[in-house]
Coordinates of C-alpha atoms and ligand atoms in Angstrom, one line a residue:
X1 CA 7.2 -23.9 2.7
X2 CA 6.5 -23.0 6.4
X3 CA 5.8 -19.4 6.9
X4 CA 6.4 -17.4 10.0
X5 CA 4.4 -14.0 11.4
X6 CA 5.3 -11.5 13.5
X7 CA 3.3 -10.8 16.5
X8 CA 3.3 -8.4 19.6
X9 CA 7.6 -9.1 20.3
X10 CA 7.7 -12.9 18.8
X11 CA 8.3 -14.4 15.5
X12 CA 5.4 -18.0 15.7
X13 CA 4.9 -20.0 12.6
X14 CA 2.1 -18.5 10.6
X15 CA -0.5 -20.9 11.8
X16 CA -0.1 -20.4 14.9
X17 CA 0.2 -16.3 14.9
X18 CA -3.0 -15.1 16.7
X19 CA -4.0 -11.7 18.9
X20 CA -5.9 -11.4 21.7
X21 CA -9.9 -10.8 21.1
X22 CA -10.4 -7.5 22.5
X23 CA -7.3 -6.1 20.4
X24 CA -8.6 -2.7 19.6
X25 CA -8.0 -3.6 15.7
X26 CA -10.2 -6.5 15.5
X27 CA -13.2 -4.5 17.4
X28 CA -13.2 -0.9 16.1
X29 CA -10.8 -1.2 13.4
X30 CA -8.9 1.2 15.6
X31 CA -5.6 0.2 13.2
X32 CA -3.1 1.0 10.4
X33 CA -1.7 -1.0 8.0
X34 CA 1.2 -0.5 5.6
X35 CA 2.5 -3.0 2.7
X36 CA 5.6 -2.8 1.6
X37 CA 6.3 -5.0 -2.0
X38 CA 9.1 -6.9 -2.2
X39 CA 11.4 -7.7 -5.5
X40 CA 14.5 -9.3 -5.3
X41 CA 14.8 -9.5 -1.7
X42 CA 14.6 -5.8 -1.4
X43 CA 11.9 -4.3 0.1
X44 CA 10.8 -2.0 -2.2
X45 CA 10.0 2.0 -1.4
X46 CA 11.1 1.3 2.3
X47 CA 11.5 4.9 4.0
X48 CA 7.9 6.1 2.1
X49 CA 6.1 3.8 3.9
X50 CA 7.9 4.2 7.0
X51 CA 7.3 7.9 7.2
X52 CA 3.5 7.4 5.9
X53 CA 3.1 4.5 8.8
X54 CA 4.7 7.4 11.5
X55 CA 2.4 9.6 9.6
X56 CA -1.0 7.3 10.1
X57 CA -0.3 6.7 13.9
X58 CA 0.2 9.7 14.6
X59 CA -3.3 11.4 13.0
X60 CA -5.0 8.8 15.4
X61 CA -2.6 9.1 18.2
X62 CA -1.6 5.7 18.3
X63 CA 1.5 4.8 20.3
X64 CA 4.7 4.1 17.8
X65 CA 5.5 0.0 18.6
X66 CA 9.4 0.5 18.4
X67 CA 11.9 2.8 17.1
X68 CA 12.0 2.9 13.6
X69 CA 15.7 0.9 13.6
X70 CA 13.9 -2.0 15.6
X71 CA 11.3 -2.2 13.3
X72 CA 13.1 -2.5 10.2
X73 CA 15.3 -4.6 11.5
X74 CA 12.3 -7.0 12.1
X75 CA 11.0 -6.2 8.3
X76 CA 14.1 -7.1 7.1
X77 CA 14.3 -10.5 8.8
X78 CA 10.8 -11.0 8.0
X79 CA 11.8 -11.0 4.2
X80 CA 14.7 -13.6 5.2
X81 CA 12.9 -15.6 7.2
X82 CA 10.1 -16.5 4.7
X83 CA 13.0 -16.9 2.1
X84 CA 10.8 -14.3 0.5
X85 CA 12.8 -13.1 -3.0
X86 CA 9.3 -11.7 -4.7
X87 CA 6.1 -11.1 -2.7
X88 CA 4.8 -9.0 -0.1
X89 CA 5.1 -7.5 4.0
X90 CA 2.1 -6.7 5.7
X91 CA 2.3 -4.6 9.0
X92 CA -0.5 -4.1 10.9
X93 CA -0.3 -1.9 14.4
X94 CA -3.5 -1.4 16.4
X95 CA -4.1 0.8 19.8
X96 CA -3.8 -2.7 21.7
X97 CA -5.9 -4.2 24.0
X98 CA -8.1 -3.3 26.4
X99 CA -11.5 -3.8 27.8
X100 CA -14.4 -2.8 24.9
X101 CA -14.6 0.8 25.0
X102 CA -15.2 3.3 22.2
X103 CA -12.7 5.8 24.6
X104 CA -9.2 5.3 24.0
X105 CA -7.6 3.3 26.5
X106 CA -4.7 4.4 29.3
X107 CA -2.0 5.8 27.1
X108 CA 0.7 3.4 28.7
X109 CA -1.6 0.4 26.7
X110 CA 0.7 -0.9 24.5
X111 CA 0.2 -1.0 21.0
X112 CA -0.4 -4.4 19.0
X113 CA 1.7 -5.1 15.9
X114 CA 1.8 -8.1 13.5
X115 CA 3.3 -8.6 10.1
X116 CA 2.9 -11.3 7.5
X117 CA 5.3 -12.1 4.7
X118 CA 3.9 -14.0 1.3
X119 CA 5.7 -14.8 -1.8
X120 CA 3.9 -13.0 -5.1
X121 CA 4.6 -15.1 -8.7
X122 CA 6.8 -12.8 -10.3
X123 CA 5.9 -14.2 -14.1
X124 CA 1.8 -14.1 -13.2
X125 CA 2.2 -10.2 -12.0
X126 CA 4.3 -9.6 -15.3
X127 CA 1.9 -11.8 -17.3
X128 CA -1.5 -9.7 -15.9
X129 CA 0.6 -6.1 -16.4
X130 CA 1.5 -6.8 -19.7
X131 CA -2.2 -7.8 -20.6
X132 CA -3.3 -4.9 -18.7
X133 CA -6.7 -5.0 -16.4
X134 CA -10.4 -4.0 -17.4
X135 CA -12.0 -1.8 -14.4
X136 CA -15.6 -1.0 -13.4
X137 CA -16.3 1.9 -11.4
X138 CA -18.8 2.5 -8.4
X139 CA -19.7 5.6 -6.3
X140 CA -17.1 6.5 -3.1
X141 CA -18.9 5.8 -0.2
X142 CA -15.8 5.8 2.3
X143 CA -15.1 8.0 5.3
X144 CA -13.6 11.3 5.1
X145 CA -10.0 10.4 6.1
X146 CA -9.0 8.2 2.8
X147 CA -4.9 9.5 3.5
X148 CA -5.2 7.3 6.8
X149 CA -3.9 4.0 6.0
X150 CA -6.7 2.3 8.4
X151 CA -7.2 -0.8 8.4
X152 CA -11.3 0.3 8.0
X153 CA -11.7 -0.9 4.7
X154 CA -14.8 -2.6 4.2
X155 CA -15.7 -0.2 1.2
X156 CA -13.2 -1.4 -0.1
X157 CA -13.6 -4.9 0.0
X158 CA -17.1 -4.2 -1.4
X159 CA -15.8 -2.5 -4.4
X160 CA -13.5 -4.9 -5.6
X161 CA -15.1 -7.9 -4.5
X162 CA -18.0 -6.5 -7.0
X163 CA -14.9 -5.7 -9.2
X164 CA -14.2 -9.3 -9.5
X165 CA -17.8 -10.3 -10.0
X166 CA -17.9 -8.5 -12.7
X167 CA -14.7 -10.0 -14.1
X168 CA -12.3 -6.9 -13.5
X169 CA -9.0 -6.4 -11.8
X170 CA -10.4 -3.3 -9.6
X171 CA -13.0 -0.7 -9.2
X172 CA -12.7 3.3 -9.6
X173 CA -14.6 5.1 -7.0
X174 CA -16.1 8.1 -7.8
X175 CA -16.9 11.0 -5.8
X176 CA -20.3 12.9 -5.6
X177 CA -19.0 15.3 -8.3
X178 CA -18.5 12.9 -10.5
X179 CA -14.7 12.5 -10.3
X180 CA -12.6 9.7 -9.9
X181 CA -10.7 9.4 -6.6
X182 CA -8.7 6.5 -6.2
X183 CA -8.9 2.7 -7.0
X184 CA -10.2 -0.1 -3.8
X185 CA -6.2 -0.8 -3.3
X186 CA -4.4 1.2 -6.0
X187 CA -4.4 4.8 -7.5
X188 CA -5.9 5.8 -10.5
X189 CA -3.9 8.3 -13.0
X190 CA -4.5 8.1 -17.1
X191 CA -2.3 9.7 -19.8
X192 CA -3.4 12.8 -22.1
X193 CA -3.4 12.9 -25.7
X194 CA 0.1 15.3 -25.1
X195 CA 1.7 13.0 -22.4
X196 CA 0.9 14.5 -19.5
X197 CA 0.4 11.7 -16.3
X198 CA -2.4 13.1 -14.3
X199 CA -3.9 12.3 -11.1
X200 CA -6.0 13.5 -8.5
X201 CA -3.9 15.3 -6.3
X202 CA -2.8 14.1 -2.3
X203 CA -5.6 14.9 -0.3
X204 CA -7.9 13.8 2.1
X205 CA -9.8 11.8 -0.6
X206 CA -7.5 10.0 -1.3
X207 CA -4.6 7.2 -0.2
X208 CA -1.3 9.1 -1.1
X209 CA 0.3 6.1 -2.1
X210 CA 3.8 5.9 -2.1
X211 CA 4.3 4.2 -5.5
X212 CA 2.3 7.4 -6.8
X213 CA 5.0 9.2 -4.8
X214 CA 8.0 7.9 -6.7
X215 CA 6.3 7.4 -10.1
X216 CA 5.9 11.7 -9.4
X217 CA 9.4 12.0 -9.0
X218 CA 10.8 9.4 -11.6
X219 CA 8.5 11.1 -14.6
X220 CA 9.4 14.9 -13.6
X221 CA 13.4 13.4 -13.4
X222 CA 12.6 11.8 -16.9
X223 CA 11.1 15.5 -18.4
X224 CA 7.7 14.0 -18.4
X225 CA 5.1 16.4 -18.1
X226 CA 2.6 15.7 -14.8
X227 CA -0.3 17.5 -13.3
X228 CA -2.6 17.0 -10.2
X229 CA -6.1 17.0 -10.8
X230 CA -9.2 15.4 -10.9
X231 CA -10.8 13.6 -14.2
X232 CA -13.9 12.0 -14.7
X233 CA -14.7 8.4 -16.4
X234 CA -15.5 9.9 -19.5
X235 CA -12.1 11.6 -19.5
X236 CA -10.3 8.5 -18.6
X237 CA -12.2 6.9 -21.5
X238 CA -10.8 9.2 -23.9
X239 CA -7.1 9.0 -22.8
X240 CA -4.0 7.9 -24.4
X241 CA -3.5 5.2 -21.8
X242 CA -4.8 4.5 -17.8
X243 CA -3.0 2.4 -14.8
X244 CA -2.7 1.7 -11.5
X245 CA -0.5 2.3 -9.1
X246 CA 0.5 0.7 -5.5
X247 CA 3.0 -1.6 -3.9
X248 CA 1.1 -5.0 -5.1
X249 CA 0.4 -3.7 -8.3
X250 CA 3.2 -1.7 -9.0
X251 CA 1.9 0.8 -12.3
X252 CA -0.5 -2.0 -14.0
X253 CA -2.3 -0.7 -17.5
X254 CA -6.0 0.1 -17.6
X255 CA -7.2 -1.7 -21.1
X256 CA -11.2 -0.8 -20.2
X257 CA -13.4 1.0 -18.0
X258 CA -17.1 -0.6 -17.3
X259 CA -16.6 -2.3 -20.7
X260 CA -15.8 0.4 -23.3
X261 CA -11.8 0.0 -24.1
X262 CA -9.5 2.7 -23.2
X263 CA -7.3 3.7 -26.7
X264 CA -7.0 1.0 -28.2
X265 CA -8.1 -1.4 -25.1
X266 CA -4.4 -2.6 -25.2
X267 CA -1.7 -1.4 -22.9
X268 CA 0.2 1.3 -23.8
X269 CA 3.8 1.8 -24.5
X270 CA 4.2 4.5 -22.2
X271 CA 2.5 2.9 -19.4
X272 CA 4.7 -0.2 -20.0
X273 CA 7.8 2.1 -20.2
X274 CA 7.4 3.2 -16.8
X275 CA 6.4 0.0 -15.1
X276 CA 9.9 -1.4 -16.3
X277 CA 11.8 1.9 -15.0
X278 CA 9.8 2.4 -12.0
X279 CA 10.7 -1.5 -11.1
X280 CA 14.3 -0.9 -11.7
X281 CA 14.8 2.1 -9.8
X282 CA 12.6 1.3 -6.8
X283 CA 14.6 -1.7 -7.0
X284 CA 18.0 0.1 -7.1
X285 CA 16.7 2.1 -4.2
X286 CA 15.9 -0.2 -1.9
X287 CA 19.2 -2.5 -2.0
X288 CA 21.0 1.1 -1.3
X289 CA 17.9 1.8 1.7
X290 CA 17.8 -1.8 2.9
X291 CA 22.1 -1.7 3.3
X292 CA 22.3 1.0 5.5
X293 CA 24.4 -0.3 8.6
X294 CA 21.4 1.2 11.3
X295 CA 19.3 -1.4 10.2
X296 CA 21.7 -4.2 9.7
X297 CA 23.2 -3.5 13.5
X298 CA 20.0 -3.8 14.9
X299 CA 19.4 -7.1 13.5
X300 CA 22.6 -8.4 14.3
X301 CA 22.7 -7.6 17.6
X302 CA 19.4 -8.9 18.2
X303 CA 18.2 -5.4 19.5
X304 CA 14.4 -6.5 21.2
X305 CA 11.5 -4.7 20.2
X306 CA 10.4 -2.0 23.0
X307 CA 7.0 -3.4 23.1
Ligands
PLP401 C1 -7.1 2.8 -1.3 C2 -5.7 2.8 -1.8 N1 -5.2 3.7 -2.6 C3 -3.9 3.7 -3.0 C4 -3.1 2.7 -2.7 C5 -1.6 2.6 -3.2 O1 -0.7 2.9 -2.2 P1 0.8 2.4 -2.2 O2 1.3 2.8 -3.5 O3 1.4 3.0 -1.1 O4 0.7 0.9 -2.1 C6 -3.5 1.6 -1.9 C7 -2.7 0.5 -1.5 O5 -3.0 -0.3 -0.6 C8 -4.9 1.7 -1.4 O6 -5.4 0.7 -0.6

């Protein structure tokens, strides 16, 4: 099936979406990205990542593209346009374009945006969560502004391209103190012998993601117990149960870590417990976020894109 892409004010057919070459995105990386997962034709967690997108621009003083009702109005279409019931959107808004210079450009430059919509196989993401994932880990060698959503992400792409070489689903990075901070496109969190989720608290070091966010709130809702810390390999190796968490993965079980098995190196029930209630709730969620008349008046009307 044809897919279309969103790019600076126009909806083109994927194949022909392009930006111009001195977009600052494509030169400096001078961008931020958000993903948003879709189930059901619901985008899933959809004011989080709104309010962590506002929050990214903003900490590199990037122009907003449109107000947030326009933009959701064109996330929304997005969805319908690639007939997309389970899969992905990927937005992408850059300081724009302008002649190669490290200094930021005239503030009136327009910012670039473009988003992509793809269809994920439901039954191959259910398949690979309820097998769970083996993980390697690596040292951290990012920048010191992980909670930016940049688009800078070559470590990134190193770790879990040697993630893959090595057979794995993703790679732990782990900080100069020997902690873990975050997975190359997921966060990391294991479960104590009591029941306790842990993970590494929101900081710089790490990508607060947003389905750590509402996993937070739907265990302390539940009564379970959760703390924000560090841990180390070797504690993750003698947990209950590991995961994942982000919008892709939604909470996918940790089986083993550079080879040695985690438990029992099967997933857990807990872990597989609150996959299925963190997909029904963010699913609940985001019919009750996506019907909200704002967004469907804008994209009725048609309402163009201030860009
Ligand atoms: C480095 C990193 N950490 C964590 C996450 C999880 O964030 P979210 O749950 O918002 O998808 C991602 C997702 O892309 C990521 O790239």
């Amino acid at each position: 099936m044809s897919r279309i892409a969103y790019v600076n004010g126009r909806f083109v057919w994927h194949q022909d979406a392009c930006i111009h070459i001195e977009d600052r995105g494509n030169q400096f990386a001078d961008a931020v990205y958000e993903v948003w997962g879709v189930r059901g034709g619901a985008l899933m967690d959809f004011d989080g990542h709104m309010t962590r997108l506002a929050r990214s621009l903003s900490e590199l003083q990037i122009r907003r593209p449109m107000s947030d009702a326009a933009l959701s109005a064109i996330l929304v279409r997005m969805v319908a346009l690639n007939h997309i019931r389970n899969g992905l959107i990927y937005l992408q808004v850059s300081r724009g374009q302008a002649r190669r210079d490290h200094i930021f450009p005239s503030p009136d430059t327009r910012p670039g945006i473009m988003i992509t919509a793809k269809p994920v196989n439901f039954e191959k993401a259910e398949a690979r969560a309820g097998k769970g994932i083996s993980v390697i880990t690596q040292p951290d060698i990012r920048w010191a502004r992980r909670d930016i959503k940049s688009v800078s992400l070559l470590p990134n792409v190193l770790a879990k391209q040697a993630a893959a070489e090595a057979g794995a689903g993703e790679c732990w990075m782990i900080d100069t103190d020997g902690f873990i901070t975050e997975a190359s496109a997921s966060n990391a969190w294991i479960v104590t012998a009591d029941g306790t989720l842990v993970t590494r608290p929101a900081s710089n070091d790490i990508l607060n993601g947003i389905t750590r966010r509402t996993l937070f709130r739907l265990a302390r809702n539940a009564g379970i117990k959760t703390q924000e810390r560090p841990f180390t390999r070797d504690e993750a190796l003698a947990a209950r149960e590991a995961f994942i968490t982000s919008a892709s993965a939604f909470l996918t079980p940790v089986v083993e870590i550079d080879g040695k098995p985690v438990a029992n190196g099967h997933p857990g029930t807990f872990s597989l417990q609150l996959r299925a209630s963190y997909v029904a709730t963010a699913k609940e969620r985001a019919r009750k976020q996506m019907n909200r008349p704002s967004v469907w008046l804008v994209a009725c009307r048609g309402e163009r894109p201030v860009n």
